[in-house]
mmCIF file of C-alpha atoms and ligand atoms in Angstrom:
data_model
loop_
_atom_site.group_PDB
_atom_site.id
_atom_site.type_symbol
_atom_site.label_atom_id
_atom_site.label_comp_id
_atom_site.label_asym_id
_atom_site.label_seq_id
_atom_site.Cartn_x
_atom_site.Cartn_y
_atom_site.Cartn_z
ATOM 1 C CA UNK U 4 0.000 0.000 0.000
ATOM 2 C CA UNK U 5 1.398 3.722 -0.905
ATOM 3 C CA UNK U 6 2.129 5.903 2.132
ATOM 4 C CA UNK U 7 -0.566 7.770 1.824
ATOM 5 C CA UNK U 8 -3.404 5.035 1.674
ATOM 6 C CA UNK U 9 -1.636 3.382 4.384
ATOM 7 C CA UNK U 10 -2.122 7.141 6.723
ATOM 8 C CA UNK U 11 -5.473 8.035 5.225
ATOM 9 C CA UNK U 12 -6.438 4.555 6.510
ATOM 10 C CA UNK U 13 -5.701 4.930 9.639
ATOM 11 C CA UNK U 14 -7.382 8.686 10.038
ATOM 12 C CA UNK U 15 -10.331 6.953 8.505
ATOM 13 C CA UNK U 16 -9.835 4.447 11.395
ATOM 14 C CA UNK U 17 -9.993 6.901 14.357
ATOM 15 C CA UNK U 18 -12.886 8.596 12.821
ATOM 16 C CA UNK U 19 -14.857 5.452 13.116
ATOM 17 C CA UNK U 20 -13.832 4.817 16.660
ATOM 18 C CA UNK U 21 -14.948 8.493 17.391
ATOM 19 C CA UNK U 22 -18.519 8.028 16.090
ATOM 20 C CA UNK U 23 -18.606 4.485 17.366
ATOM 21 C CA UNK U 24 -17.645 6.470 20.892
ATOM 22 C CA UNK U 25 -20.495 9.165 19.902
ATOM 23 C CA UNK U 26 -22.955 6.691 19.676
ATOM 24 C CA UNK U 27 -22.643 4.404 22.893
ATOM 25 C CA UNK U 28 -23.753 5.342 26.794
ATOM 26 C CA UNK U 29 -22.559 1.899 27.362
ATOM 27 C CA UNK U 30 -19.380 2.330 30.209
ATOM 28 C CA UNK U 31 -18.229 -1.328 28.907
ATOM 29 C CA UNK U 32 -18.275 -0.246 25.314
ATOM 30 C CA UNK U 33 -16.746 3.213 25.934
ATOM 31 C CA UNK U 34 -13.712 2.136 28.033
ATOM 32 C CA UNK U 35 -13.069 -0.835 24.971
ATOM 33 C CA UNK U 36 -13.560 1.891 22.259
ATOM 34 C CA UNK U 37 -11.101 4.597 24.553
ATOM 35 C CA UNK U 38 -8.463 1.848 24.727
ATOM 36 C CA UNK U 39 -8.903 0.910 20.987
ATOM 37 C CA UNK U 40 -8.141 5.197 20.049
ATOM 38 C CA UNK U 41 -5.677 5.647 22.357
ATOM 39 C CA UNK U 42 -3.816 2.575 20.845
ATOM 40 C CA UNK U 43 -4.663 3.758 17.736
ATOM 41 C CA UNK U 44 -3.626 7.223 17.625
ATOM 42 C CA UNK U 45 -0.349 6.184 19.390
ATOM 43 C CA UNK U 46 0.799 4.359 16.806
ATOM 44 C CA UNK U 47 0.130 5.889 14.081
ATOM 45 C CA UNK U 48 1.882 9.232 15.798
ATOM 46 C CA UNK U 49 4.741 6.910 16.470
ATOM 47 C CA UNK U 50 5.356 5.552 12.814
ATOM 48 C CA UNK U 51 4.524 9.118 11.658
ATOM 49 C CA UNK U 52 7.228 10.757 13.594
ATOM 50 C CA UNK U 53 9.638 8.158 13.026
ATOM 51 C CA UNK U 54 9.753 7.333 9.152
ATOM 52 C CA UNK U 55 7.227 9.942 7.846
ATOM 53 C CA UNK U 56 8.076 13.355 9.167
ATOM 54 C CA UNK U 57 11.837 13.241 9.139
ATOM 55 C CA UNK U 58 12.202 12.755 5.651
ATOM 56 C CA UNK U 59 9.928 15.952 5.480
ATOM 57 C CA UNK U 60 12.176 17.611 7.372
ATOM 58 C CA UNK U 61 14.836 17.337 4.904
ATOM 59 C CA UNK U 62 13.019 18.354 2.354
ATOM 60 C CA UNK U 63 12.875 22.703 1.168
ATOM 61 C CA UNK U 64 9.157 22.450 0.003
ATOM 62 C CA UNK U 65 7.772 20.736 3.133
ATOM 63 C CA UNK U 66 10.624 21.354 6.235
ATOM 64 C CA UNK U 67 8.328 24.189 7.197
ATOM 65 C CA UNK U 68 4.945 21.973 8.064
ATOM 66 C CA UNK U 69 6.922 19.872 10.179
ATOM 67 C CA UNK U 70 6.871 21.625 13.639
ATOM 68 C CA UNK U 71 3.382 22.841 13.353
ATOM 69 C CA UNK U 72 2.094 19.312 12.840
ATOM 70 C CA UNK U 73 4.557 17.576 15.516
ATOM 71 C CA UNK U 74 2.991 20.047 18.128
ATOM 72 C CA UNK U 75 -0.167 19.137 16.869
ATOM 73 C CA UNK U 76 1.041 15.624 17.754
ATOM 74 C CA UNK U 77 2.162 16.520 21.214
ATOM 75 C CA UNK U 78 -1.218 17.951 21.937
ATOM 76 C CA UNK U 79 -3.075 14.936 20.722
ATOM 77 C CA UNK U 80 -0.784 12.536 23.169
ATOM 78 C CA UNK U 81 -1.130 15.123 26.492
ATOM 79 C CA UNK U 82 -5.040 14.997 25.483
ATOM 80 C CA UNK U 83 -5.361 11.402 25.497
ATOM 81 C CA UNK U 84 -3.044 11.506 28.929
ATOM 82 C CA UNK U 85 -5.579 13.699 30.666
ATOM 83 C CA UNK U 86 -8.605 11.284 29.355
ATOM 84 C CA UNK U 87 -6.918 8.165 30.885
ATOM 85 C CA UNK U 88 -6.747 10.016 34.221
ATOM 86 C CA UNK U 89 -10.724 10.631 33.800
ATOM 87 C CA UNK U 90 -13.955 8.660 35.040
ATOM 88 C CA UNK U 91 -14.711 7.096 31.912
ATOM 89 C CA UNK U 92 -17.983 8.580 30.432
ATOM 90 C CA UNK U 93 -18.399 10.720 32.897
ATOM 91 C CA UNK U 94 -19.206 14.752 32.208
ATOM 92 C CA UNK U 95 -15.731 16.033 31.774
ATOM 93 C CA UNK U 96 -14.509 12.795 30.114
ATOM 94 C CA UNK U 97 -17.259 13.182 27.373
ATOM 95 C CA UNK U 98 -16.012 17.202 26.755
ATOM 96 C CA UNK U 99 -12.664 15.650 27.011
ATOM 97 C CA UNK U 100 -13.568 13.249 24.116
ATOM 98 C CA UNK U 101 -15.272 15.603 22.163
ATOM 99 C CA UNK U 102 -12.221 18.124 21.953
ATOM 100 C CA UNK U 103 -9.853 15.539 21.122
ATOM 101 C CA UNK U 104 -12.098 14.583 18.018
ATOM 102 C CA UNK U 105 -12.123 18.313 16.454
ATOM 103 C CA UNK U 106 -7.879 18.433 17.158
ATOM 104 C CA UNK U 107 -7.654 15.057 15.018
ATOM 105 C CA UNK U 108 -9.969 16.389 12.713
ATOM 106 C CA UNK U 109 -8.211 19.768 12.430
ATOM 107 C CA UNK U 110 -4.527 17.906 12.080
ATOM 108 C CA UNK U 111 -5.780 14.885 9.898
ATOM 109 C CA UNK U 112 -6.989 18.090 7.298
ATOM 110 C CA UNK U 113 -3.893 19.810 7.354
ATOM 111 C CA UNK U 114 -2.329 16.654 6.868
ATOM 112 C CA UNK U 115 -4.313 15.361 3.848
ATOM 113 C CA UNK U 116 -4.672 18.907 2.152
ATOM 114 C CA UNK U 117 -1.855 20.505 2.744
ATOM 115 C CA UNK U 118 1.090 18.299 4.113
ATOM 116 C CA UNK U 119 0.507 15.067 2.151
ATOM 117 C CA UNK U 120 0.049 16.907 -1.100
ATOM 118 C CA UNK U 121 3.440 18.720 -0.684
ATOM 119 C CA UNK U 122 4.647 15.402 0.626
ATOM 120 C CA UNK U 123 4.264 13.969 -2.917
ATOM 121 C CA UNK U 124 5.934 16.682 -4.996
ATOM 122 C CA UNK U 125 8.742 16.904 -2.240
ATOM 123 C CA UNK U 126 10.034 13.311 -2.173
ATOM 124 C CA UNK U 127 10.819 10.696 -4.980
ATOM 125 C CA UNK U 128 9.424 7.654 -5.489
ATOM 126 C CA UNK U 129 12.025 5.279 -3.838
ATOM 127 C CA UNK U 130 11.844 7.657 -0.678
ATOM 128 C CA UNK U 131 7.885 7.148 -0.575
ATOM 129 C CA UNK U 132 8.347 3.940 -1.416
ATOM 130 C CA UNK U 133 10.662 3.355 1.789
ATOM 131 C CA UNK U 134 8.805 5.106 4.270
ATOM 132 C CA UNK U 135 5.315 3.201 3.120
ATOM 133 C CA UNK U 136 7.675 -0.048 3.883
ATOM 134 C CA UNK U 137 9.172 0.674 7.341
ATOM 135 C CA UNK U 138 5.406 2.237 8.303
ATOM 136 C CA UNK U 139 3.976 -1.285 7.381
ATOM 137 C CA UNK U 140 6.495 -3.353 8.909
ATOM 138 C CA UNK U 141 6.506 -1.334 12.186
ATOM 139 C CA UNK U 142 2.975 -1.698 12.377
ATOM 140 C CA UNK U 143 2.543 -5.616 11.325
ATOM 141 C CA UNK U 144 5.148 -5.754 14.215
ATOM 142 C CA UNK U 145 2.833 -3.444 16.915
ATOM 143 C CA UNK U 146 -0.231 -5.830 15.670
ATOM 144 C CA UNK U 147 2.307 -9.539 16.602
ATOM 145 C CA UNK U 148 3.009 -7.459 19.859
HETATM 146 FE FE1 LIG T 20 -1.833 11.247 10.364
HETATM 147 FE FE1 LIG T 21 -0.216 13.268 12.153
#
Protein backbone atom coordinates (compact mmCIF):
# COMPACT_ATOMS: atom_id res chain seq x y z
CA UNK A 1 0.00 0.00 0.00
CA UNK A 2 1.40 3.72 -0.91
CA UNK A 3 2.13 5.90 2.13
CA UNK A 4 -0.57 7.77 1.82
CA UNK A 5 -3.40 5.03 1.67
CA UNK A 6 -1.64 3.38 4.38
CA UNK A 7 -2.12 7.14 6.72
CA UNK A 8 -5.47 8.04 5.22
CA UNK A 9 -6.44 4.56 6.51
CA UNK A 10 -5.70 4.93 9.64
CA UNK A 11 -7.38 8.69 10.04
CA UNK A 12 -10.33 6.95 8.51
CA UNK A 13 -9.83 4.45 11.40
CA UNK A 14 -9.99 6.90 14.36
CA UNK A 15 -12.89 8.60 12.82
CA UNK A 16 -14.86 5.45 13.12
CA UNK A 17 -13.83 4.82 16.66
CA UNK A 18 -14.95 8.49 17.39
CA UNK A 19 -18.52 8.03 16.09
CA UNK A 20 -18.61 4.48 17.37
CA UNK A 21 -17.65 6.47 20.89
CA UNK A 22 -20.49 9.17 19.90
CA UNK A 23 -22.96 6.69 19.68
CA UNK A 24 -22.64 4.40 22.89
CA UNK A 25 -23.75 5.34 26.79
CA UNK A 26 -22.56 1.90 27.36
CA UNK A 27 -19.38 2.33 30.21
CA UNK A 28 -18.23 -1.33 28.91
CA UNK A 29 -18.28 -0.25 25.31
CA UNK A 30 -16.75 3.21 25.93
CA UNK A 31 -13.71 2.14 28.03
CA UNK A 32 -13.07 -0.83 24.97
CA UNK A 33 -13.56 1.89 22.26
CA UNK A 34 -11.10 4.60 24.55
CA UNK A 35 -8.46 1.85 24.73
CA UNK A 36 -8.90 0.91 20.99
CA UNK A 37 -8.14 5.20 20.05
CA UNK A 38 -5.68 5.65 22.36
CA UNK A 39 -3.82 2.58 20.84
CA UNK A 40 -4.66 3.76 17.74
CA UNK A 41 -3.63 7.22 17.63
CA UNK A 42 -0.35 6.18 19.39
CA UNK A 43 0.80 4.36 16.81
CA UNK A 44 0.13 5.89 14.08
CA UNK A 45 1.88 9.23 15.80
CA UNK A 46 4.74 6.91 16.47
CA UNK A 47 5.36 5.55 12.81
CA UNK A 48 4.52 9.12 11.66
CA UNK A 49 7.23 10.76 13.59
CA UNK A 50 9.64 8.16 13.03
CA UNK A 51 9.75 7.33 9.15
CA UNK A 52 7.23 9.94 7.85
CA UNK A 53 8.08 13.36 9.17
CA UNK A 54 11.84 13.24 9.14
CA UNK A 55 12.20 12.75 5.65
CA UNK A 56 9.93 15.95 5.48
CA UNK A 57 12.18 17.61 7.37
CA UNK A 58 14.84 17.34 4.90
CA UNK A 59 13.02 18.35 2.35
CA UNK A 60 12.88 22.70 1.17
CA UNK A 61 9.16 22.45 0.00
CA UNK A 62 7.77 20.74 3.13
CA UNK A 63 10.62 21.35 6.24
CA UNK A 64 8.33 24.19 7.20
CA UNK A 65 4.95 21.97 8.06
CA UNK A 66 6.92 19.87 10.18
CA UNK A 67 6.87 21.63 13.64
CA UNK A 68 3.38 22.84 13.35
CA UNK A 69 2.09 19.31 12.84
CA UNK A 70 4.56 17.58 15.52
CA UNK A 71 2.99 20.05 18.13
CA UNK A 72 -0.17 19.14 16.87
CA UNK A 73 1.04 15.62 17.75
CA UNK A 74 2.16 16.52 21.21
CA UNK A 75 -1.22 17.95 21.94
CA UNK A 76 -3.08 14.94 20.72
CA UNK A 77 -0.78 12.54 23.17
CA UNK A 78 -1.13 15.12 26.49
CA UNK A 79 -5.04 15.00 25.48
CA UNK A 80 -5.36 11.40 25.50
CA UNK A 81 -3.04 11.51 28.93
CA UNK A 82 -5.58 13.70 30.67
CA UNK A 83 -8.60 11.28 29.35
CA UNK A 84 -6.92 8.16 30.88
CA UNK A 85 -6.75 10.02 34.22
CA UNK A 86 -10.72 10.63 33.80
CA UNK A 87 -13.95 8.66 35.04
CA UNK A 88 -14.71 7.10 31.91
CA UNK A 89 -17.98 8.58 30.43
CA UNK A 90 -18.40 10.72 32.90
CA UNK A 91 -19.21 14.75 32.21
CA UNK A 92 -15.73 16.03 31.77
CA UNK A 93 -14.51 12.79 30.11
CA UNK A 94 -17.26 13.18 27.37
CA UNK A 95 -16.01 17.20 26.76
CA UNK A 96 -12.66 15.65 27.01
CA UNK A 97 -13.57 13.25 24.12
CA UNK A 98 -15.27 15.60 22.16
CA UNK A 99 -12.22 18.12 21.95
CA UNK A 100 -9.85 15.54 21.12
CA UNK A 101 -12.10 14.58 18.02
CA UNK A 102 -12.12 18.31 16.45
CA UNK A 103 -7.88 18.43 17.16
CA UNK A 104 -7.65 15.06 15.02
CA UNK A 105 -9.97 16.39 12.71
CA UNK A 106 -8.21 19.77 12.43
CA UNK A 107 -4.53 17.91 12.08
CA UNK A 108 -5.78 14.89 9.90
CA UNK A 109 -6.99 18.09 7.30
CA UNK A 110 -3.89 19.81 7.35
CA UNK A 111 -2.33 16.65 6.87
CA UNK A 112 -4.31 15.36 3.85
CA UNK A 113 -4.67 18.91 2.15
CA UNK A 114 -1.86 20.50 2.74
CA UNK A 115 1.09 18.30 4.11
CA UNK A 116 0.51 15.07 2.15
CA UNK A 117 0.05 16.91 -1.10
CA UNK A 118 3.44 18.72 -0.68
CA UNK A 119 4.65 15.40 0.63
CA UNK A 120 4.26 13.97 -2.92
CA UNK A 121 5.93 16.68 -5.00
CA UNK A 122 8.74 16.90 -2.24
CA UNK A 123 10.03 13.31 -2.17
CA UNK A 124 10.82 10.70 -4.98
CA UNK A 125 9.42 7.65 -5.49
CA UNK A 126 12.03 5.28 -3.84
CA UNK A 127 11.84 7.66 -0.68
CA UNK A 128 7.88 7.15 -0.57
CA UNK A 129 8.35 3.94 -1.42
CA UNK A 130 10.66 3.35 1.79
CA UNK A 131 8.81 5.11 4.27
CA UNK A 132 5.32 3.20 3.12
CA UNK A 133 7.68 -0.05 3.88
CA UNK A 134 9.17 0.67 7.34
CA UNK A 135 5.41 2.24 8.30
CA UNK A 136 3.98 -1.28 7.38
CA UNK A 137 6.50 -3.35 8.91
CA UNK A 138 6.51 -1.33 12.19
CA UNK A 139 2.98 -1.70 12.38
CA UNK A 140 2.54 -5.62 11.32
CA UNK A 141 5.15 -5.75 14.21
CA UNK A 142 2.83 -3.44 16.92
CA UNK A 143 -0.23 -5.83 15.67
CA UNK A 144 2.31 -9.54 16.60
CA UNK A 145 3.01 -7.46 19.86
FE1 LIG B 1 -1.83 11.25 10.36
FE1 LIG C 1 -0.22 13.27 12.15
Amino acid sequence: MKVWDLLKHDHREVEQIFSQLDKTQDKQQQEKLFGKLKHELQLHTKVEETHFYPALKSADETKDMVGEALEEHGEVKKMLTRLSSLAVGGDTWREGIKELQSSVEHHVEEEENEIFPAAQKALDEAQVEEIGRKIEQEKQAAKAG
